[in-house]
PDB file of C-alpha atoms in Angstrom:
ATOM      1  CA  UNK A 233     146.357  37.895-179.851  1.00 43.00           C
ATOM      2  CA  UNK A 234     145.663  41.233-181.182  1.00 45.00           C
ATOM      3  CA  UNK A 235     141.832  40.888-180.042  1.00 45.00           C
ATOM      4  CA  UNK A 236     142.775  40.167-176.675  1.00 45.00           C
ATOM      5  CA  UNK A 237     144.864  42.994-176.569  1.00 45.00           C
ATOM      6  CA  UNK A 238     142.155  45.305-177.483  1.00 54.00           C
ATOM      7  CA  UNK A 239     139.619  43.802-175.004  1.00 78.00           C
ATOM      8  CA  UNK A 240     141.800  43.884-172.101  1.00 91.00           C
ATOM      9  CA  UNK A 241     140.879  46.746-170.378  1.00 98.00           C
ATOM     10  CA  UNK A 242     143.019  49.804-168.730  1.00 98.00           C
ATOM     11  CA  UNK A 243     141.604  49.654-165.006  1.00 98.00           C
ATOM     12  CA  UNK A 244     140.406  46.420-162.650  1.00 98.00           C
ATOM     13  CA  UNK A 245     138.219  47.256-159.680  1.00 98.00           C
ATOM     14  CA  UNK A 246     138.632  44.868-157.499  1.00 98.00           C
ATOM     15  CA  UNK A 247     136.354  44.642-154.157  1.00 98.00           C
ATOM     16  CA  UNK A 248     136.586  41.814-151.267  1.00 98.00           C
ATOM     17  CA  UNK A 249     133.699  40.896-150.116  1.00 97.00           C
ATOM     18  CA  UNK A 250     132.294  38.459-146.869  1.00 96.00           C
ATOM     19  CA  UNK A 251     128.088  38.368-146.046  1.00 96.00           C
ATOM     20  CA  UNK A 252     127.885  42.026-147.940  1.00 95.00           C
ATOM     21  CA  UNK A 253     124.650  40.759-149.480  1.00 95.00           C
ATOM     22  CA  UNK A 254     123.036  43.863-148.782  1.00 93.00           C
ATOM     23  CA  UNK A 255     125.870  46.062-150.240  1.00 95.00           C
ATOM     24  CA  UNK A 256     127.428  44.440-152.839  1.00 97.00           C
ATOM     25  CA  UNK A 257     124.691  44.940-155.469  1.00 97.00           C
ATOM     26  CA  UNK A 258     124.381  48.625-155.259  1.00 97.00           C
ATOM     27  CA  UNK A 259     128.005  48.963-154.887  1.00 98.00           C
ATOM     28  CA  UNK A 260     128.606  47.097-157.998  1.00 98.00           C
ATOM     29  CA  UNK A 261     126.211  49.365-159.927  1.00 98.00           C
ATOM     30  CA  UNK A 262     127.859  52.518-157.983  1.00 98.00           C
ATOM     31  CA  UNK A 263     131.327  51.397-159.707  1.00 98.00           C
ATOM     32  CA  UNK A 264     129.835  50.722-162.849  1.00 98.00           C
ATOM     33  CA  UNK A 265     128.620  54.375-162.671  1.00 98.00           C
ATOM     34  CA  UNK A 266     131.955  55.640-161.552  1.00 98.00           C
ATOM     35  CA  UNK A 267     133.930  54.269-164.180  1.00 98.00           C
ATOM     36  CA  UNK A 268     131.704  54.786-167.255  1.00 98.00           C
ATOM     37  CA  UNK A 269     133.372  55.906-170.556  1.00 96.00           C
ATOM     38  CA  UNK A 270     136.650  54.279-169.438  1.00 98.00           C
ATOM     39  CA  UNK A 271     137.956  50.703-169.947  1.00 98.00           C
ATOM     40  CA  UNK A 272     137.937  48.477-166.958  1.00 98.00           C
ATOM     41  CA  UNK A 273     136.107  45.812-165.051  1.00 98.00           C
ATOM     42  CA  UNK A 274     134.942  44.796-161.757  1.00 98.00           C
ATOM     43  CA  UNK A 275     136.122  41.628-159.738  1.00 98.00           C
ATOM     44  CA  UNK A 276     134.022  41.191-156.578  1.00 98.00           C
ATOM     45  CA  UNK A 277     136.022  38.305-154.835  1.00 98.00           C
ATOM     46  CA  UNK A 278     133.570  36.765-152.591  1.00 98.00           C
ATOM     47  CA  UNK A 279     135.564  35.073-149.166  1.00 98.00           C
ATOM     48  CA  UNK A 280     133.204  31.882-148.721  1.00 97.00           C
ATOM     49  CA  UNK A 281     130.231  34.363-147.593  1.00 97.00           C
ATOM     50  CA  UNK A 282     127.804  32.525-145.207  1.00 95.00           C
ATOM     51  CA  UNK A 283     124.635  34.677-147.003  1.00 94.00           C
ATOM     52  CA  UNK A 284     123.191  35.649-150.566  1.00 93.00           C
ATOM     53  CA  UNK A 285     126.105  38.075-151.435  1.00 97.00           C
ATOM     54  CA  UNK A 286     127.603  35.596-154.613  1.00 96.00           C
ATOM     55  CA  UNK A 287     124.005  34.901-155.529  1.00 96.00           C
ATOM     56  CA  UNK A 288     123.444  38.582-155.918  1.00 97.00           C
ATOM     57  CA  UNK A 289     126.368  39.328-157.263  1.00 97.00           C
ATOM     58  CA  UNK A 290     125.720  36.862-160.196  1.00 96.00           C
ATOM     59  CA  UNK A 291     122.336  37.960-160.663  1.00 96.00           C
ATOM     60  CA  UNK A 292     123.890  41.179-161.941  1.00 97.00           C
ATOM     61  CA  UNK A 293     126.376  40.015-164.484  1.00 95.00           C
ATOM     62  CA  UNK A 294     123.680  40.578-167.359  1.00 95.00           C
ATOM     63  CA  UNK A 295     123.543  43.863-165.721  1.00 97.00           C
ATOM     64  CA  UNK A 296     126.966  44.915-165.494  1.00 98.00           C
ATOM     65  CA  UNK A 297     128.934  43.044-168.272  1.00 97.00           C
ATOM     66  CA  UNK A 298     132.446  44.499-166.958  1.00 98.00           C
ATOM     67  CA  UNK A 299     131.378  42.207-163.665  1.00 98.00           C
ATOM     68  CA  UNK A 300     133.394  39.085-162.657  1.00 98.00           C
ATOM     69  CA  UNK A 301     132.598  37.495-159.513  1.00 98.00           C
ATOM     70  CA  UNK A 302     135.020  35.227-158.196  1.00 98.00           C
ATOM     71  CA  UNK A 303     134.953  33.125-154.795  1.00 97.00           C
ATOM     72  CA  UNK A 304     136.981  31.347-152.584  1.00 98.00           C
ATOM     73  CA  UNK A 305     136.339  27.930-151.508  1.00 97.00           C
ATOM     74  CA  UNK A 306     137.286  28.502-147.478  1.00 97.00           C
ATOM     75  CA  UNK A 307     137.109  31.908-145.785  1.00 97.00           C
ATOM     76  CA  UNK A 308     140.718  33.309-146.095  1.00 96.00           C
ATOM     77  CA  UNK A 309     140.632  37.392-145.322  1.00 95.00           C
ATOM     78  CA  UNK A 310     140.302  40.843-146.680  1.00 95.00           C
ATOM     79  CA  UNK A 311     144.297  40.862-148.030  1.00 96.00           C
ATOM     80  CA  UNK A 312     143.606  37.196-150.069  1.00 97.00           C
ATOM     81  CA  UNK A 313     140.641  38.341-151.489  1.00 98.00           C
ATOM     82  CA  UNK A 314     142.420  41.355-153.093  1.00 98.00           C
ATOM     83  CA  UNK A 315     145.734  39.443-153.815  1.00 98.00           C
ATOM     84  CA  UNK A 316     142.738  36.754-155.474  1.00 98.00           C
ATOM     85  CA  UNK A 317     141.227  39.647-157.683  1.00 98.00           C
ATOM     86  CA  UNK A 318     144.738  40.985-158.523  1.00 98.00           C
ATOM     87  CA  UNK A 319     145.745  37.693-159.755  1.00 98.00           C
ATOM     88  CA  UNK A 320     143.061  37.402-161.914  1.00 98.00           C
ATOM     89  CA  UNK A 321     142.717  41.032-163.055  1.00 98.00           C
ATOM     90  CA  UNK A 322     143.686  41.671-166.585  1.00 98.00           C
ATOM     91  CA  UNK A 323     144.156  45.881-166.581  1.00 98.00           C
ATOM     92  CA  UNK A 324     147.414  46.709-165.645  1.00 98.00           C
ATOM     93  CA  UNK A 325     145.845  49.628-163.215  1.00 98.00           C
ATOM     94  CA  UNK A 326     144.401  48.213-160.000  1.00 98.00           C
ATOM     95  CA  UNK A 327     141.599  50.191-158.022  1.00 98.00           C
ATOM     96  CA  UNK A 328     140.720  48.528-154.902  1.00 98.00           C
ATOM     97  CA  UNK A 329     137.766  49.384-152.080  1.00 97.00           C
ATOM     98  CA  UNK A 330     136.294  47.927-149.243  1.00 96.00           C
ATOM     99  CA  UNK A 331     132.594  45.949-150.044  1.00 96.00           C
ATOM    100  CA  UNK A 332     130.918  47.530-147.469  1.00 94.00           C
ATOM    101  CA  UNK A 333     129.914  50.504-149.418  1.00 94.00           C
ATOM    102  CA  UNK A 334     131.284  53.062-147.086  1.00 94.00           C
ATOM    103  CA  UNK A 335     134.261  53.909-149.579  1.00 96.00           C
ATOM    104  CA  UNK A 336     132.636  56.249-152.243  1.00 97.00           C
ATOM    105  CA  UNK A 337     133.420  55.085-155.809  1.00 98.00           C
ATOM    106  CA  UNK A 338     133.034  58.178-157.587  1.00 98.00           C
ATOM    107  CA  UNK A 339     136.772  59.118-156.122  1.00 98.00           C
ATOM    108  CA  UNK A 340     138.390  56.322-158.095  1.00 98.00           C
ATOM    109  CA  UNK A 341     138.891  57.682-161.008  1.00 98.00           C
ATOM    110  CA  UNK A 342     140.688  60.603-159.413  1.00 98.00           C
ATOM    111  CA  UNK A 343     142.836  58.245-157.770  1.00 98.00           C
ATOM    112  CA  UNK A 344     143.444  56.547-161.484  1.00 98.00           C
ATOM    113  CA  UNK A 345     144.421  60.237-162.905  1.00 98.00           C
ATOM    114  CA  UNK A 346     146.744  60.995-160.359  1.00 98.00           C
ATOM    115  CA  UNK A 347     148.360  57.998-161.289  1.00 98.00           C
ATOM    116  CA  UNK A 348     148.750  58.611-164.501  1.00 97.00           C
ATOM    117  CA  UNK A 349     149.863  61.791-164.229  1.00 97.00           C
ATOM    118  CA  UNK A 350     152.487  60.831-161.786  1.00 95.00           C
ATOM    119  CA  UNK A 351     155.425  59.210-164.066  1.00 89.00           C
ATOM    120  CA  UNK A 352     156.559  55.718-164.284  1.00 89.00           C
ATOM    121  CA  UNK A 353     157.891  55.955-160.576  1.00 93.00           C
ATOM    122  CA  UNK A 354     154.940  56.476-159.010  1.00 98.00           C
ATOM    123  CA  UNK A 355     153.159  53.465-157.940  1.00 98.00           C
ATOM    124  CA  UNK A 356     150.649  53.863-156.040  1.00 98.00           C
ATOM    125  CA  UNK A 357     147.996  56.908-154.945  1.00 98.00           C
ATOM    126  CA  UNK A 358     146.028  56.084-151.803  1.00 97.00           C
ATOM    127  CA  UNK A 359     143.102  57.288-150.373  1.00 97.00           C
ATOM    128  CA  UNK A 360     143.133  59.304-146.994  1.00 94.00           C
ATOM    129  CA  UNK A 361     139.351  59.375-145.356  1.00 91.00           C
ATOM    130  CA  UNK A 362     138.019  63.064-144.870  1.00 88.00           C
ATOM    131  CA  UNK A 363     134.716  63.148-142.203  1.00 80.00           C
ATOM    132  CA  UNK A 364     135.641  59.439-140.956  1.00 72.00           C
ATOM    133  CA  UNK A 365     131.789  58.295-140.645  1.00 59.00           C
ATOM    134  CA  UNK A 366     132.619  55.935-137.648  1.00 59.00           C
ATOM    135  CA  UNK A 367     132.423  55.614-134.128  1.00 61.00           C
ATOM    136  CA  UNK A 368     134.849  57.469-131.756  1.00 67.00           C
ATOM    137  CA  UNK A 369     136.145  54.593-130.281  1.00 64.00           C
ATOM    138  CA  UNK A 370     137.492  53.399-134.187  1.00 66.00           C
ATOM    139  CA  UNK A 371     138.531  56.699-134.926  1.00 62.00           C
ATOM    140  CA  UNK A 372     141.157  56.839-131.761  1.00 69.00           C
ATOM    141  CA  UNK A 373     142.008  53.290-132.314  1.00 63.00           C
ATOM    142  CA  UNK A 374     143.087  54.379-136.262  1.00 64.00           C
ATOM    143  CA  UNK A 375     144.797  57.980-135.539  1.00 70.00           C
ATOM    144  CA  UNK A 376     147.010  55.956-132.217  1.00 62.00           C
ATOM    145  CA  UNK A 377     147.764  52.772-134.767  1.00 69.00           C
ATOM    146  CA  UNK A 378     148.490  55.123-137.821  1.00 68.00           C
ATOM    147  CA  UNK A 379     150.720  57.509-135.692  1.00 70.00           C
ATOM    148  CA  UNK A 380     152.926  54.450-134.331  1.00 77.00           C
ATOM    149  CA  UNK A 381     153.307  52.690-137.555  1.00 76.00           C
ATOM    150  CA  UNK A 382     154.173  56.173-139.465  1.00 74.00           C
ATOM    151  CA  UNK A 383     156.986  56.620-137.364  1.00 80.00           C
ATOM    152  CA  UNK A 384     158.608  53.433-137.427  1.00 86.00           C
ATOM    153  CA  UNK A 385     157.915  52.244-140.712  1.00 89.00           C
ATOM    154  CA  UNK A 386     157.973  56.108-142.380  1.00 82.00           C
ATOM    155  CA  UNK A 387     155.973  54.961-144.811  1.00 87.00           C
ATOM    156  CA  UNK A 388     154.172  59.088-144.394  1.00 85.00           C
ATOM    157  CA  UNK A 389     150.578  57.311-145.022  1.00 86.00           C
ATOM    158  CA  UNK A 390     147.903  58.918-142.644  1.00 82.00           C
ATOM    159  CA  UNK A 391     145.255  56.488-143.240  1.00 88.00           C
ATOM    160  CA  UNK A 392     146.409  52.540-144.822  1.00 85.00           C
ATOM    161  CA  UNK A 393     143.152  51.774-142.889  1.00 85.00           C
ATOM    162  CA  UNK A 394     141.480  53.381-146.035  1.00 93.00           C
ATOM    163  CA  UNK A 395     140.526  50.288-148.557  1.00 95.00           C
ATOM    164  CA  UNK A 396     140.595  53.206-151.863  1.00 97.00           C
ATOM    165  CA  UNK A 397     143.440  52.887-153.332  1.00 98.00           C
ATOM    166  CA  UNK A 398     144.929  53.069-157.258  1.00 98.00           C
ATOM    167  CA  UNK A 399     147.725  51.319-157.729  1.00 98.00           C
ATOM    168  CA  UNK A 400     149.836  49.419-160.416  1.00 98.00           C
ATOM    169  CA  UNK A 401     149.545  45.873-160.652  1.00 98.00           C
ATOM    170  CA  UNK A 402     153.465  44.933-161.557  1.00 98.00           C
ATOM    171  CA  UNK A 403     154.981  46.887-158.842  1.00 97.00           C
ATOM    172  CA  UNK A 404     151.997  44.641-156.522  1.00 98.00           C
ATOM    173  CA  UNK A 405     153.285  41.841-157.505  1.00 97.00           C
ATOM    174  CA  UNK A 406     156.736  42.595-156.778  1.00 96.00           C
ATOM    175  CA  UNK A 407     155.954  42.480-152.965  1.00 97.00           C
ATOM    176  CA  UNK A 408     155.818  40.043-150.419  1.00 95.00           C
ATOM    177  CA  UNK A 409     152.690  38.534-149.313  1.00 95.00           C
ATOM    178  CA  UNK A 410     151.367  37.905-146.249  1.00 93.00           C
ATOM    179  CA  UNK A 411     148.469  38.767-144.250  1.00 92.00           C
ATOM    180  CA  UNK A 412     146.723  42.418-143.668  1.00 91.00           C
ATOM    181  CA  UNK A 413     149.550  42.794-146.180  1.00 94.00           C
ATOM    182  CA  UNK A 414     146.596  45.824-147.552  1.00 92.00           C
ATOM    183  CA  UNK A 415     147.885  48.189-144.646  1.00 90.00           C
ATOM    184  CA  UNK A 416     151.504  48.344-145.156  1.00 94.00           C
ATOM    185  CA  UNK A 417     151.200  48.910-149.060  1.00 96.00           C
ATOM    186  CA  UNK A 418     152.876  52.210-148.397  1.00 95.00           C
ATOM    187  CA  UNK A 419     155.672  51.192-147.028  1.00 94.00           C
ATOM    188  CA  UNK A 420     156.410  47.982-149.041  1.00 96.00           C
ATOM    189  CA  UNK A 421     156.196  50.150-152.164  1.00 96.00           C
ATOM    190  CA  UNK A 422     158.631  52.678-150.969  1.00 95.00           C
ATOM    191  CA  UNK A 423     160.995  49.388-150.133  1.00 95.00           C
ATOM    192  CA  UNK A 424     160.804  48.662-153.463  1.00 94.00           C
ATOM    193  CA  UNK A 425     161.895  52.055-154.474  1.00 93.00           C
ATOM    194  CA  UNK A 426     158.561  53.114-155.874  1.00 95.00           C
ATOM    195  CA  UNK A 427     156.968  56.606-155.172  1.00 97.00           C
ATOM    196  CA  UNK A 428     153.437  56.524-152.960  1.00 97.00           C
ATOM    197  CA  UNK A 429     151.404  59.586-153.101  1.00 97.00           C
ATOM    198  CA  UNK A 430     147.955  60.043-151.007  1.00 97.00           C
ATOM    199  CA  UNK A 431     144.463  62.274-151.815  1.00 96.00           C
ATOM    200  CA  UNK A 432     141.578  62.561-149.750  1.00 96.00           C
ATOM    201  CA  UNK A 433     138.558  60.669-150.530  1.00 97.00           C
ATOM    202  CA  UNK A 434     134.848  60.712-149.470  1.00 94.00           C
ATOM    203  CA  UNK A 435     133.788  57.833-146.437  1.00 92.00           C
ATOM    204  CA  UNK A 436     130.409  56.983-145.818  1.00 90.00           C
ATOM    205  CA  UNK A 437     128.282  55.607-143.383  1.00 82.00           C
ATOM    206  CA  UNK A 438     127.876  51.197-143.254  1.00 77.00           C
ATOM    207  CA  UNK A 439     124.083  51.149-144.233  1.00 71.00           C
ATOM    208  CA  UNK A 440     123.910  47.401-143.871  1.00 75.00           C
ATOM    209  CA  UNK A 441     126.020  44.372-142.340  1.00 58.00           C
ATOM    210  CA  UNK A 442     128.476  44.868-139.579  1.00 64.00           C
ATOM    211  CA  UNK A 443     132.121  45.257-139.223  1.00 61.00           C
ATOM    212  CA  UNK A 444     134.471  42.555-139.671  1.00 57.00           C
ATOM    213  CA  UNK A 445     137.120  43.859-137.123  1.00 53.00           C
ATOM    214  CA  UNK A 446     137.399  45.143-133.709  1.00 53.00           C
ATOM    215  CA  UNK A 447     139.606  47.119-132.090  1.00 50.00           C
ATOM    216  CA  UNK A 448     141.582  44.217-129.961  1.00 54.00           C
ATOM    217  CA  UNK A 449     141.527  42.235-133.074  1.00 57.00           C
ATOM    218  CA  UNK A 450     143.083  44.309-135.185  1.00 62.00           C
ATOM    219  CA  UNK A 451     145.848  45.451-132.620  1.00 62.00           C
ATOM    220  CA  UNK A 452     147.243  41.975-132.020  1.00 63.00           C
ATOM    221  CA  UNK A 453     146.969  41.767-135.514  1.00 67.00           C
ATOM    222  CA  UNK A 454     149.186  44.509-135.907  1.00 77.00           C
ATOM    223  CA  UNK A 455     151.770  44.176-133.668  1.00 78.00           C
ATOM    224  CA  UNK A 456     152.924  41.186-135.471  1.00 81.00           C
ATOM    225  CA  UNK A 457     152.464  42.371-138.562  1.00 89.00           C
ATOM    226  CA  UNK A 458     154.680  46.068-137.922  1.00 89.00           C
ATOM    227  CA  UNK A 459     157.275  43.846-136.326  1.00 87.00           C
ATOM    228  CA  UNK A 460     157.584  41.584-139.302  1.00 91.00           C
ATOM    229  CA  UNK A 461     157.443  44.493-141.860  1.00 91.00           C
ATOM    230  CA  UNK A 462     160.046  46.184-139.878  1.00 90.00           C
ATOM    231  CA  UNK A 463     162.516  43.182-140.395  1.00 90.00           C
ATOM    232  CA  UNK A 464     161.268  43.125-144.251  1.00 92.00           C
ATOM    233  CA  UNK A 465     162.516  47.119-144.359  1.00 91.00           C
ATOM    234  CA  UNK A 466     165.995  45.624-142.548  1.00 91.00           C
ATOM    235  CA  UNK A 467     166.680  43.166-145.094  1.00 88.00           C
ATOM    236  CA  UNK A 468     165.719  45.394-148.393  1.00 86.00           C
ATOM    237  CA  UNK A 469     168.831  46.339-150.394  1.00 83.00           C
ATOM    238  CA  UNK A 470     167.855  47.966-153.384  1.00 83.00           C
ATOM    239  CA  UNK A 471     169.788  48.905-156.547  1.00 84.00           C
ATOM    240  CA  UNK A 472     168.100  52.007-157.473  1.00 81.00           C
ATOM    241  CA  UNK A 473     167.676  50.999-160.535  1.00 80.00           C
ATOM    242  CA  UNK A 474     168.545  47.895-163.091  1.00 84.00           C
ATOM    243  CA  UNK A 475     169.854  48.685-166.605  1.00 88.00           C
ATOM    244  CA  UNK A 476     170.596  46.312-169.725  1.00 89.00           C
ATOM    245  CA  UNK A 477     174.033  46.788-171.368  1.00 87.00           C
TER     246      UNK A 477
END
């Protein structure tokens, strides 16, 4: 037991993946890079990827020895891939980015520190993208859906589109799941009474693959998804605190 203590390590970096062949390698090695001199690991869930992307992952773990690959069996989404890595993540810190390279990992472990430094009730720092590297047409899309969800969820995130985040991995677990559940982090934290903080972070341009989303997509995605939040919000009643006696 006490060996398993000491091997667990302090941080899991976990990264969704789906036909990020291209990316995933480098990325992999970027973390590694990122997070050297600290105790963590990398989980790279791939979602049932139609190209090379688990075979390349794999052919790193020699490599990288802090690198787990896992996969799922049937293509279920960017928020069951990270709910898959958190499951199976043993550090009780949870860094999470998108696998398309275009979050930069060298701002993780700033993410990590503010964390740290923010007391027990602080649960989660995300990252808010400076010098958006995408096309106009995404960038209006994000600033109309972030504005309309900030003001009726009040969850005072600029940017849950951003995949960099540092969070802890008990107060995730406290949550409900569901779907795109990854963009309303914010505001589920806060319904759990938890403090959310944000930092801005680096974002890069995609130098290979193509977006999973598109702008229609991911509005009738949301509509359903702020509605159903909303009710979550509705029906929280929260103690502000439990103590034993």
């Amino acid at each position: 037991m006490q060996t398993a203590m000491v091997l667990a390590p302090e941080i899991s970096v976990v990264v969704p993946v789906f036909d990020e062949a291209g990316a995933a390698p480098d990325l992999a090695r970027e973390i590694a890079t990122a997070f050297a001199g600290r105790s963590f690991e990398i989980l790279f869930v791939d979602d049932a990827s139609r190209d090379g992307t688990r075979e390349a992952l794999n052919a790193l773990r020699a490599e990288i020895p802090q690198l787990r690959v896992l996969a799922h069996r049937r293509n279920s989404g960017q928020s069951r891939a990270i709910r898959s890595g958190i499951l199976a993540a043993r550090g009780p810190v949870i860094v999470t980015l998108d696998g398309d390279g275009q979050n930069d990992p060298a701002d993780g472990p700033a993410l990590v520190d503010a964390l740290a430094a923010g007391g027990a009730d602080l649960a989660m720092v995300g990252g808010e993208r400076i010098k958006r590297q995408d096309s106009q047409a995404k960038k209006l899309a994000s600033r109309f859906g972030n504005g309309i969800r900030r003001r009726l969820l009040r969850d005072t995130a600029r940017d849950t589109g951003c995949g960099l985040k540092a969070f802890r991995r008990e107060a995730f677990l406290q949550l409900p799941y569901f779907d795109h559940i990854h963009r309303y982090l914010p505001a589920l934290m806060l319904r759990e009474g938890y403090d959310v903080t944000f930092q801005p972070v680096h974002h890069r341009h995609r130098q290979t693959g193509r977006s999973k989303y598109t702008n229609l997509g991911r509005l009738m995605a949301s509509l359903s998804d702020l509605l159903g939040v909303i009710w979550l919000q509705s029906r929280s009643r929260n103690p502000g605190g439990v103590d034993e006696l």
